[in-house]
Amino acid sequence: MDSLLREKILRREPGITTYGMTPPKESNTAEKIAEIAQKQVERLEGLQIDGLILYDVQEESDRIEQDRPFPYLRTVDPTTYSNEYLNQLAVPKIIYRCVGNYSANQFSEWLQAESDQDRFSVYVGASSSKQATSMRLPEAYELSQRMDPNLTFGGVVIPERHTMKNDEHLRVIQKMNSGCQFFISQATYNIEATKNFLSDYYYSCRDQEIDMVPILINVAPCGSPKTLEFMKWLGISIPKWLENDLKHSNDILDKSVTLSHRMFEEIFDFGLEKGIPLGCSVESVSTRKVEIDASVALLNEIRATIAKKLVK
């Protein structure tokens, strides 16, 4: 099962689809965590996805002065959650790792724990330059390549950062040179920023004769004004016109799903024209059932859209 995802990544195929979620709060009882996991398994086992993303959450209070809309609470370690609660879910798990939270020894132990199996991870750096870290991304890349050749690791891309610094494509290429074989974007609500980044990524790779790696465009429905504020706090760029449409719609969740599908389709078409191997990762940043259900429905719609476009 796992090797199929690895083959798609190594072949740089377009159309890879994943679903992302955050493990339950660490403060829950073991029984409650098991109950939550069972519901998630039942919700996800029918989805035809290439991988399940499990996020590693960091506090991020030093990134922004504004108060967090939802309180930060530690979550179950994603590797632990995958192995102990989701092992019956027959889909590859992509484990996020906030590498600054771990010492080199801790990270090395994690790498060696299951080095005989195909594994997948996404490495995330510090949320800001102010954050104290035990380890930085270059060290994580070097340790991974040296200690676990069966680990396929990727990175995070933030198209909105490209608008400010105009160098996100250079960051991605540098990470590719360090071993990253795929990327997942921050939740996308800004088409212009995403297409600008992808354009520079495409032309830089073409000019340097570098093979482009898959980039999964992340989309996340927004089901309430509170969720909207949380998305903005997370740093997700939401254009004013789109924010107005969401706030003034009769059904913010339905409007968000429609817009997210439309935006992904435009970005995917842009990638197809240039041969950029784009895929999609869907998540719900909210724990409300109605928003989670909407994210699953959106994933199914996007999968159908991708399938139609790839057979043309």
mmCIF file of C-alpha atoms in Angstrom:
data_model
loop_
_atom_site.group_PDB
_atom_site.id
_atom_site.type_symbol
_atom_site.label_atom_id
_atom_site.label_comp_id
_atom_site.label_asym_id
_atom_site.label_seq_id
_atom_site.Cartn_x
_atom_site.Cartn_y
_atom_site.Cartn_z
ATOM 1 C CA MET A 1 0.000 0.000 0.000
ATOM 2 C CA ASP A 2 2.673 2.485 1.059
ATOM 3 C CA SER A 3 4.925 1.802 -1.918
ATOM 4 C CA LEU A 4 2.200 2.962 -4.323
ATOM 5 C CA LEU A 5 2.266 6.459 -2.832
ATOM 6 C CA ARG A 6 6.036 6.458 -2.963
ATOM 7 C CA GLU A 7 5.965 5.458 -6.625
ATOM 8 C CA LYS A 8 3.556 8.288 -7.442
ATOM 9 C CA ILE A 9 5.822 10.775 -5.694
ATOM 10 C CA LEU A 10 8.986 9.458 -7.345
ATOM 11 C CA ARG A 11 7.295 9.403 -10.771
ATOM 12 C CA ARG A 12 6.176 12.990 -10.108
ATOM 13 C CA GLU A 13 2.586 12.194 -10.990
ATOM 14 C CA PRO A 14 -0.135 14.855 -10.957
ATOM 15 C CA GLY A 15 -3.362 14.203 -9.083
ATOM 16 C CA ILE A 16 -2.125 12.830 -5.742
ATOM 17 C CA THR A 17 -4.869 13.387 -3.154
ATOM 18 C CA THR A 18 -4.595 13.348 0.629
ATOM 19 C CA TYR A 19 -6.725 14.195 3.629
ATOM 20 C CA GLY A 20 -5.259 15.997 6.621
ATOM 21 C CA MET A 21 -6.268 16.049 10.264
ATOM 22 C CA THR A 22 -4.896 16.848 13.708
ATOM 23 C CA PRO A 23 -4.720 14.089 16.360
ATOM 24 C CA PRO A 24 -6.956 14.520 19.435
ATOM 25 C CA LYS A 25 -5.941 16.592 22.438
ATOM 26 C CA GLU A 26 -3.390 14.935 24.697
ATOM 27 C CA SER A 27 -5.549 15.795 27.715
ATOM 28 C CA ASN A 28 -8.258 13.353 26.605
ATOM 29 C CA THR A 29 -8.531 9.989 28.326
ATOM 30 C CA ALA A 30 -7.304 6.922 26.440
ATOM 31 C CA GLU A 31 -10.932 5.831 26.056
ATOM 32 C CA LYS A 32 -11.931 9.184 24.557
ATOM 33 C CA ILE A 33 -8.982 9.154 22.147
ATOM 34 C CA ALA A 34 -9.948 5.641 21.028
ATOM 35 C CA GLU A 35 -13.552 6.781 20.531
ATOM 36 C CA ILE A 36 -12.461 9.769 18.421
ATOM 37 C CA ALA A 37 -10.128 7.553 16.401
ATOM 38 C CA GLN A 38 -12.863 5.035 15.674
ATOM 39 C CA LYS A 39 -15.144 7.763 14.315
ATOM 40 C CA GLN A 40 -12.310 9.038 12.125
ATOM 41 C CA VAL A 41 -11.587 5.566 10.807
ATOM 42 C CA GLU A 42 -15.252 5.071 9.916
ATOM 43 C CA ARG A 43 -15.313 8.442 8.155
ATOM 44 C CA LEU A 44 -12.112 7.897 6.192
ATOM 45 C CA GLU A 45 -12.006 4.179 5.356
ATOM 46 C CA GLY A 46 -14.244 4.646 2.319
ATOM 47 C CA LEU A 47 -12.201 7.508 0.872
ATOM 48 C CA GLN A 48 -9.980 6.651 -2.059
ATOM 49 C CA ILE A 49 -7.022 8.782 -1.018
ATOM 50 C CA ASP A 50 -3.310 8.313 -1.564
ATOM 51 C CA GLY A 51 -2.364 9.277 1.966
ATOM 52 C CA LEU A 52 -3.598 10.518 5.337
ATOM 53 C CA ILE A 53 -1.776 13.512 6.795
ATOM 54 C CA LEU A 54 -1.377 13.727 10.574
ATOM 55 C CA TYR A 55 -0.310 17.156 11.794
ATOM 56 C CA ASP A 56 2.256 17.910 14.471
ATOM 57 C CA VAL A 57 0.983 21.107 16.108
ATOM 58 C CA GLN A 58 3.175 23.837 17.543
ATOM 59 C CA GLU A 59 2.051 26.716 19.734
ATOM 60 C CA GLU A 60 3.016 29.646 17.422
ATOM 61 C CA SER A 61 2.240 32.434 19.931
ATOM 62 C CA ASP A 62 5.569 34.098 19.099
ATOM 63 C CA ARG A 63 4.558 34.382 15.440
ATOM 64 C CA ILE A 64 1.816 36.941 15.993
ATOM 65 C CA GLU A 65 0.752 39.328 18.758
ATOM 66 C CA GLN A 66 -2.971 38.811 18.201
ATOM 67 C CA ASP A 67 -4.634 36.412 20.643
ATOM 68 C CA ARG A 68 -5.287 32.939 19.296
ATOM 69 C CA PRO A 69 -9.060 32.512 18.542
ATOM 70 C CA PHE A 70 -8.962 28.950 19.888
ATOM 71 C CA PRO A 71 -6.776 27.948 22.848
ATOM 72 C CA TYR A 72 -3.619 25.955 22.162
ATOM 73 C CA LEU A 73 -3.669 22.481 23.683
ATOM 74 C CA ARG A 74 -1.057 19.792 23.107
ATOM 75 C CA THR A 75 -2.185 16.952 20.865
ATOM 76 C CA VAL A 76 -1.262 13.282 20.769
ATOM 77 C CA ASP A 77 2.008 12.709 18.944
ATOM 78 C CA PRO A 78 1.086 11.932 15.309
ATOM 79 C CA THR A 79 3.325 8.852 15.088
ATOM 80 C CA THR A 80 1.843 7.461 18.297
ATOM 81 C CA TYR A 81 -1.669 8.213 17.085
ATOM 82 C CA SER A 82 -1.000 6.525 13.747
ATOM 83 C CA ASN A 83 0.531 3.382 15.229
ATOM 84 C CA GLU A 84 -1.734 2.892 18.234
ATOM 85 C CA TYR A 85 -5.123 4.198 17.082
ATOM 86 C CA LEU A 86 -5.237 4.250 13.265
ATOM 87 C CA ASN A 87 -3.390 1.054 12.391
ATOM 88 C CA GLN A 88 -6.588 -0.528 11.041
ATOM 89 C CA LEU A 89 -6.870 2.263 8.459
ATOM 90 C CA ALA A 90 -5.192 0.815 5.372
ATOM 91 C CA VAL A 91 -3.783 4.024 3.926
ATOM 92 C CA PRO A 92 -0.251 5.482 4.038
ATOM 93 C CA LYS A 93 0.227 8.008 6.857
ATOM 94 C CA ILE A 94 2.171 11.208 6.211
ATOM 95 C CA ILE A 95 3.522 12.414 9.549
ATOM 96 C CA TYR A 96 4.192 16.125 10.027
ATOM 97 C CA ARG A 97 7.232 16.887 12.165
ATOM 98 C CA CYS A 98 7.876 20.336 13.684
ATOM 99 C CA VAL A 99 11.599 19.618 13.778
ATOM 100 C CA GLY A 100 12.434 22.437 16.187
ATOM 101 C CA ASN A 101 10.567 20.589 18.931
ATOM 102 C CA TYR A 102 13.091 17.742 18.927
ATOM 103 C CA SER A 103 16.756 17.334 19.736
ATOM 104 C CA ALA A 104 19.006 15.598 17.222
ATOM 105 C CA ASN A 105 18.995 12.480 19.437
ATOM 106 C CA GLN A 106 15.193 12.430 19.707
ATOM 107 C CA PHE A 107 14.841 12.909 15.968
ATOM 108 C CA SER A 108 17.393 10.182 15.247
ATOM 109 C CA GLU A 109 15.538 7.738 17.498
ATOM 110 C CA TRP A 110 12.317 8.477 15.603
ATOM 111 C CA LEU A 111 14.069 7.936 12.269
ATOM 112 C CA GLN A 112 15.509 4.589 13.328
ATOM 113 C CA ALA A 113 12.351 3.257 15.000
ATOM 114 C CA GLU A 114 10.809 1.918 11.780
ATOM 115 C CA SER A 115 13.588 2.373 9.247
ATOM 116 C CA ASP A 116 12.787 -0.974 7.595
ATOM 117 C CA GLN A 117 9.388 0.310 6.368
ATOM 118 C CA ASP A 118 8.273 2.816 3.762
ATOM 119 C CA ARG A 119 7.401 5.988 5.654
ATOM 120 C CA PHE A 120 6.334 9.504 4.749
ATOM 121 C CA SER A 121 6.834 12.784 6.548
ATOM 122 C CA VAL A 122 6.625 16.544 6.069
ATOM 123 C CA TYR A 123 9.151 18.669 7.934
ATOM 124 C CA VAL A 124 8.103 22.040 9.305
ATOM 125 C CA GLY A 125 10.548 24.685 10.503
ATOM 126 C CA ALA A 126 10.169 27.307 13.209
ATOM 127 C CA SER A 127 6.968 29.373 13.095
ATOM 128 C CA SER A 128 9.040 32.558 13.433
ATOM 129 C CA SER A 129 12.638 33.701 13.790
ATOM 130 C CA LYS A 130 11.927 34.348 17.492
ATOM 131 C CA GLN A 131 11.103 30.709 18.235
ATOM 132 C CA ALA A 132 13.707 28.812 20.238
ATOM 133 C CA THR A 133 14.503 25.526 18.486
ATOM 134 C CA SER A 134 16.569 22.460 19.285
ATOM 135 C CA MET A 135 17.127 21.584 15.629
ATOM 136 C CA ARG A 136 16.708 23.255 12.257
ATOM 137 C CA LEU A 137 15.544 21.942 8.914
ATOM 138 C CA PRO A 138 18.950 21.383 7.242
ATOM 139 C CA GLU A 139 19.990 19.062 10.083
ATOM 140 C CA ALA A 140 16.694 17.152 9.823
ATOM 141 C CA TYR A 141 17.215 16.697 6.075
ATOM 142 C CA GLU A 142 20.784 15.449 6.559
ATOM 143 C CA LEU A 143 19.861 13.011 9.331
ATOM 144 C CA SER A 144 16.921 11.643 7.318
ATOM 145 C CA GLN A 145 18.949 10.944 4.199
ATOM 146 C CA ARG A 146 21.716 9.307 6.204
ATOM 147 C CA MET A 147 19.672 7.276 8.692
ATOM 148 C CA ASP A 148 16.452 6.242 6.935
ATOM 149 C CA PRO A 149 16.533 5.761 3.143
ATOM 150 C CA ASN A 150 12.980 4.351 3.281
ATOM 151 C CA LEU A 151 11.600 7.663 4.521
ATOM 152 C CA THR A 152 10.139 9.869 1.790
ATOM 153 C CA PHE A 153 10.059 13.385 3.191
ATOM 154 C CA GLY A 154 8.675 16.648 1.947
ATOM 155 C CA GLY A 155 8.253 20.258 2.981
ATOM 156 C CA VAL A 156 5.749 23.055 3.342
ATOM 157 C CA VAL A 157 5.247 25.789 0.759
ATOM 158 C CA ILE A 158 3.568 29.118 1.557
ATOM 159 C CA PRO A 159 2.557 30.917 -1.663
ATOM 160 C CA GLU A 160 1.464 34.014 0.308
ATOM 161 C CA ARG A 161 5.059 34.425 1.511
ATOM 162 C CA HIS A 162 6.052 34.659 -2.159
ATOM 163 C CA THR A 163 3.982 37.831 -2.460
ATOM 164 C CA MET A 164 6.094 39.529 0.202
ATOM 165 C CA LYS A 165 9.558 38.100 -0.459
ATOM 166 C CA ASN A 166 9.312 36.797 -4.030
ATOM 167 C CA ASP A 167 11.622 33.893 -3.208
ATOM 168 C CA GLU A 168 9.355 31.001 -2.235
ATOM 169 C CA HIS A 169 10.277 29.135 -5.404
ATOM 170 C CA LEU A 170 13.957 29.431 -4.465
ATOM 171 C CA ARG A 171 13.213 28.051 -0.992
ATOM 172 C CA VAL A 172 11.429 25.092 -2.584
ATOM 173 C CA ILE A 173 14.281 24.356 -5.001
ATOM 174 C CA GLN A 174 16.805 24.587 -2.163
ATOM 175 C CA LYS A 175 14.734 22.096 -0.140
ATOM 176 C CA MET A 176 14.491 19.826 -3.176
ATOM 177 C CA ASN A 177 18.283 19.867 -3.403
ATOM 178 C CA SER A 178 18.332 18.825 0.282
ATOM 179 C CA GLY A 179 16.125 15.797 -0.375
ATOM 180 C CA CYS A 180 12.498 17.015 -0.269
ATOM 181 C CA GLN A 181 10.491 15.006 -2.786
ATOM 182 C CA PHE A 182 7.090 16.672 -2.462
ATOM 183 C CA PHE A 183 5.460 19.733 -0.907
ATOM 184 C CA ILE A 184 2.159 20.614 0.689
ATOM 185 C CA SER A 185 0.918 24.186 0.632
ATOM 186 C CA GLN A 186 -0.672 26.177 3.382
ATOM 187 C CA ALA A 187 -4.468 26.354 2.989
ATOM 188 C CA THR A 188 -5.164 28.201 -0.245
ATOM 189 C CA TYR A 189 -7.609 31.055 -0.625
ATOM 190 C CA ASN A 190 -5.425 33.364 -2.709
ATOM 191 C CA ILE A 191 -5.321 32.209 -6.334
ATOM 192 C CA GLU A 192 -3.108 35.078 -7.508
ATOM 193 C CA ALA A 193 -0.379 34.364 -4.938
ATOM 194 C CA THR A 194 -0.461 30.633 -5.695
ATOM 195 C CA LYS A 195 -0.234 31.075 -9.461
ATOM 196 C CA ASN A 196 2.566 33.628 -9.102
ATOM 197 C CA PHE A 197 4.584 31.169 -7.030
ATOM 198 C CA LEU A 198 3.871 28.262 -9.386
ATOM 199 C CA SER A 199 4.896 30.342 -12.394
ATOM 200 C CA ASP A 200 8.266 31.211 -10.853
ATOM 201 C CA TYR A 201 8.694 27.602 -9.712
ATOM 202 C CA TYR A 202 8.019 26.317 -13.224
ATOM 203 C CA TYR A 203 10.315 28.728 -15.067
ATOM 204 C CA SER A 204 13.151 28.409 -12.541
ATOM 205 C CA CYS A 205 13.047 24.609 -12.774
ATOM 206 C CA ARG A 206 12.880 24.781 -16.567
ATOM 207 C CA ASP A 207 15.822 27.176 -16.808
ATOM 208 C CA GLN A 208 17.933 25.090 -14.396
ATOM 209 C CA GLU A 209 16.809 21.796 -15.990
ATOM 210 C CA ILE A 210 15.419 20.556 -12.670
ATOM 211 C CA ASP A 211 12.568 18.024 -12.559
ATOM 212 C CA MET A 212 9.616 19.495 -10.663
ATOM 213 C CA VAL A 213 8.323 17.520 -7.696
ATOM 214 C CA PRO A 214 4.643 17.153 -6.719
ATOM 215 C CA ILE A 215 3.016 20.037 -4.885
ATOM 216 C CA LEU A 216 -0.258 19.332 -3.100
ATOM 217 C CA ILE A 217 -2.503 22.376 -2.972
ATOM 218 C CA ASN A 218 -4.192 22.441 0.417
ATOM 219 C CA VAL A 219 -7.834 23.496 0.637
ATOM 220 C CA ALA A 220 -9.924 23.847 3.788
ATOM 221 C CA PRO A 221 -13.611 24.797 4.057
ATOM 222 C CA CYS A 222 -14.619 27.635 6.350
ATOM 223 C CA GLY A 223 -17.890 27.083 8.173
ATOM 224 C CA SER A 224 -18.220 30.019 10.544
ATOM 225 C CA PRO A 225 -16.916 33.542 11.275
ATOM 226 C CA LYS A 226 -14.922 32.004 14.150
ATOM 227 C CA THR A 227 -13.215 29.571 11.782
ATOM 228 C CA LEU A 228 -12.525 32.461 9.412
ATOM 229 C CA GLU A 229 -10.776 34.396 12.179
ATOM 230 C CA PHE A 230 -8.733 31.326 13.103
ATOM 231 C CA MET A 231 -7.646 30.870 9.484
ATOM 232 C CA LYS A 232 -6.501 34.477 9.337
ATOM 233 C CA TRP A 233 -4.643 34.017 12.636
ATOM 234 C CA LEU A 234 -2.872 30.999 11.142
ATOM 235 C CA GLY A 235 -1.569 33.284 8.401
ATOM 236 C CA ILE A 236 -3.856 32.086 5.616
ATOM 237 C CA SER A 237 -4.210 34.873 3.063
ATOM 238 C CA ILE A 238 -7.882 35.555 2.363
ATOM 239 C CA PRO A 239 -8.525 38.370 -0.147
ATOM 240 C CA LYS A 240 -10.959 41.019 1.019
ATOM 241 C CA TRP A 241 -13.526 40.291 -1.687
ATOM 242 C CA LEU A 242 -13.571 36.621 -0.713
ATOM 243 C CA GLU A 243 -13.821 37.410 2.994
ATOM 244 C CA ASN A 244 -16.765 39.705 2.264
ATOM 245 C CA ASP A 245 -18.503 37.010 0.201
ATOM 246 C CA LEU A 246 -18.092 34.500 3.020
ATOM 247 C CA LYS A 247 -19.223 36.835 5.799
ATOM 248 C CA HIS A 248 -22.301 38.006 3.904
ATOM 249 C CA SER A 249 -23.395 34.661 2.435
ATOM 250 C CA ASN A 250 -26.544 32.934 3.647
ATOM 251 C CA ASP A 251 -24.556 29.723 4.146
ATOM 252 C CA ILE A 252 -20.862 30.430 4.790
ATOM 253 C CA LEU A 253 -19.898 26.752 4.695
ATOM 254 C CA ASP A 254 -21.617 26.019 1.394
ATOM 255 C CA LYS A 255 -20.150 29.192 -0.123
ATOM 256 C CA SER A 256 -16.689 28.235 1.113
ATOM 257 C CA VAL A 257 -16.884 24.725 -0.346
ATOM 258 C CA THR A 258 -18.013 26.097 -3.717
ATOM 259 C CA LEU A 259 -15.233 28.705 -3.781
ATOM 260 C CA SER A 260 -12.575 26.223 -2.644
ATOM 261 C CA HIS A 261 -13.494 23.759 -5.377
ATOM 262 C CA ARG A 262 -13.514 26.495 -8.002
ATOM 263 C CA MET A 263 -10.155 27.879 -6.860
ATOM 264 C CA PHE A 264 -8.486 24.482 -6.828
ATOM 265 C CA GLU A 265 -9.784 23.712 -10.319
ATOM 266 C CA GLU A 266 -8.318 26.951 -11.683
ATOM 267 C CA ILE A 267 -4.953 26.284 -10.030
ATOM 268 C CA PHE A 268 -4.924 22.653 -11.203
ATOM 269 C CA ASP A 269 -5.661 23.733 -14.784
ATOM 270 C CA PHE A 270 -2.804 26.231 -14.545
ATOM 271 C CA GLY A 271 -0.495 23.429 -13.440
ATOM 272 C CA LEU A 272 -1.649 21.017 -16.155
ATOM 273 C CA GLU A 273 -0.867 23.562 -18.866
ATOM 274 C CA LYS A 274 2.728 23.766 -17.664
ATOM 275 C CA GLY A 275 3.202 20.155 -16.678
ATOM 276 C CA ILE A 276 3.506 20.970 -12.955
ATOM 277 C CA PRO A 277 2.613 17.822 -10.975
ATOM 278 C CA LEU A 278 -0.068 19.297 -8.728
ATOM 279 C CA GLY A 279 -2.266 17.363 -6.350
ATOM 280 C CA CYS A 280 -4.649 18.249 -3.556
ATOM 281 C CA SER A 281 -4.764 17.927 0.203
ATOM 282 C CA VAL A 282 -8.053 18.655 1.971
ATOM 283 C CA GLU A 283 -8.496 19.338 5.676
ATOM 284 C CA SER A 284 -10.847 20.915 8.168
ATOM 285 C CA VAL A 285 -9.230 23.404 10.527
ATOM 286 C CA SER A 286 -12.354 23.122 12.690
ATOM 287 C CA THR A 287 -13.378 20.178 14.880
ATOM 288 C CA ARG A 288 -17.084 20.833 14.229
ATOM 289 C CA LYS A 289 -18.710 17.780 12.628
ATOM 290 C CA VAL A 290 -20.490 19.839 9.986
ATOM 291 C CA GLU A 291 -17.196 21.342 8.791
ATOM 292 C CA ILE A 292 -15.393 17.993 8.850
ATOM 293 C CA ASP A 293 -18.207 16.400 6.823
ATOM 294 C CA ALA A 294 -18.011 19.289 4.358
ATOM 295 C CA SER A 295 -14.256 18.759 3.952
ATOM 296 C CA VAL A 296 -14.803 15.070 3.154
ATOM 297 C CA ALA A 297 -17.486 15.963 0.600
ATOM 298 C CA LEU A 298 -15.145 18.547 -0.930
ATOM 299 C CA LEU A 299 -12.399 15.945 -1.214
ATOM 300 C CA ASN A 300 -14.710 13.610 -3.126
ATOM 301 C CA GLU A 301 -15.717 16.423 -5.485
ATOM 302 C CA ILE A 302 -12.097 17.392 -6.125
ATOM 303 C CA ARG A 303 -11.087 13.769 -6.718
ATOM 304 C CA ALA A 304 -13.801 13.501 -9.369
ATOM 305 C CA THR A 305 -12.619 16.748 -10.984
ATOM 306 C CA ILE A 306 -8.999 15.578 -11.085
ATOM 307 C CA ALA A 307 -9.992 12.220 -12.588
ATOM 308 C CA LYS A 308 -11.898 13.914 -15.413
ATOM 309 C CA LYS A 309 -9.048 16.265 -16.247
ATOM 310 C CA LEU A 310 -6.367 13.594 -16.240
ATOM 311 C CA VAL A 311 -8.182 11.373 -18.750
ATOM 312 C CA LYS A 312 -8.611 14.164 -21.295
#
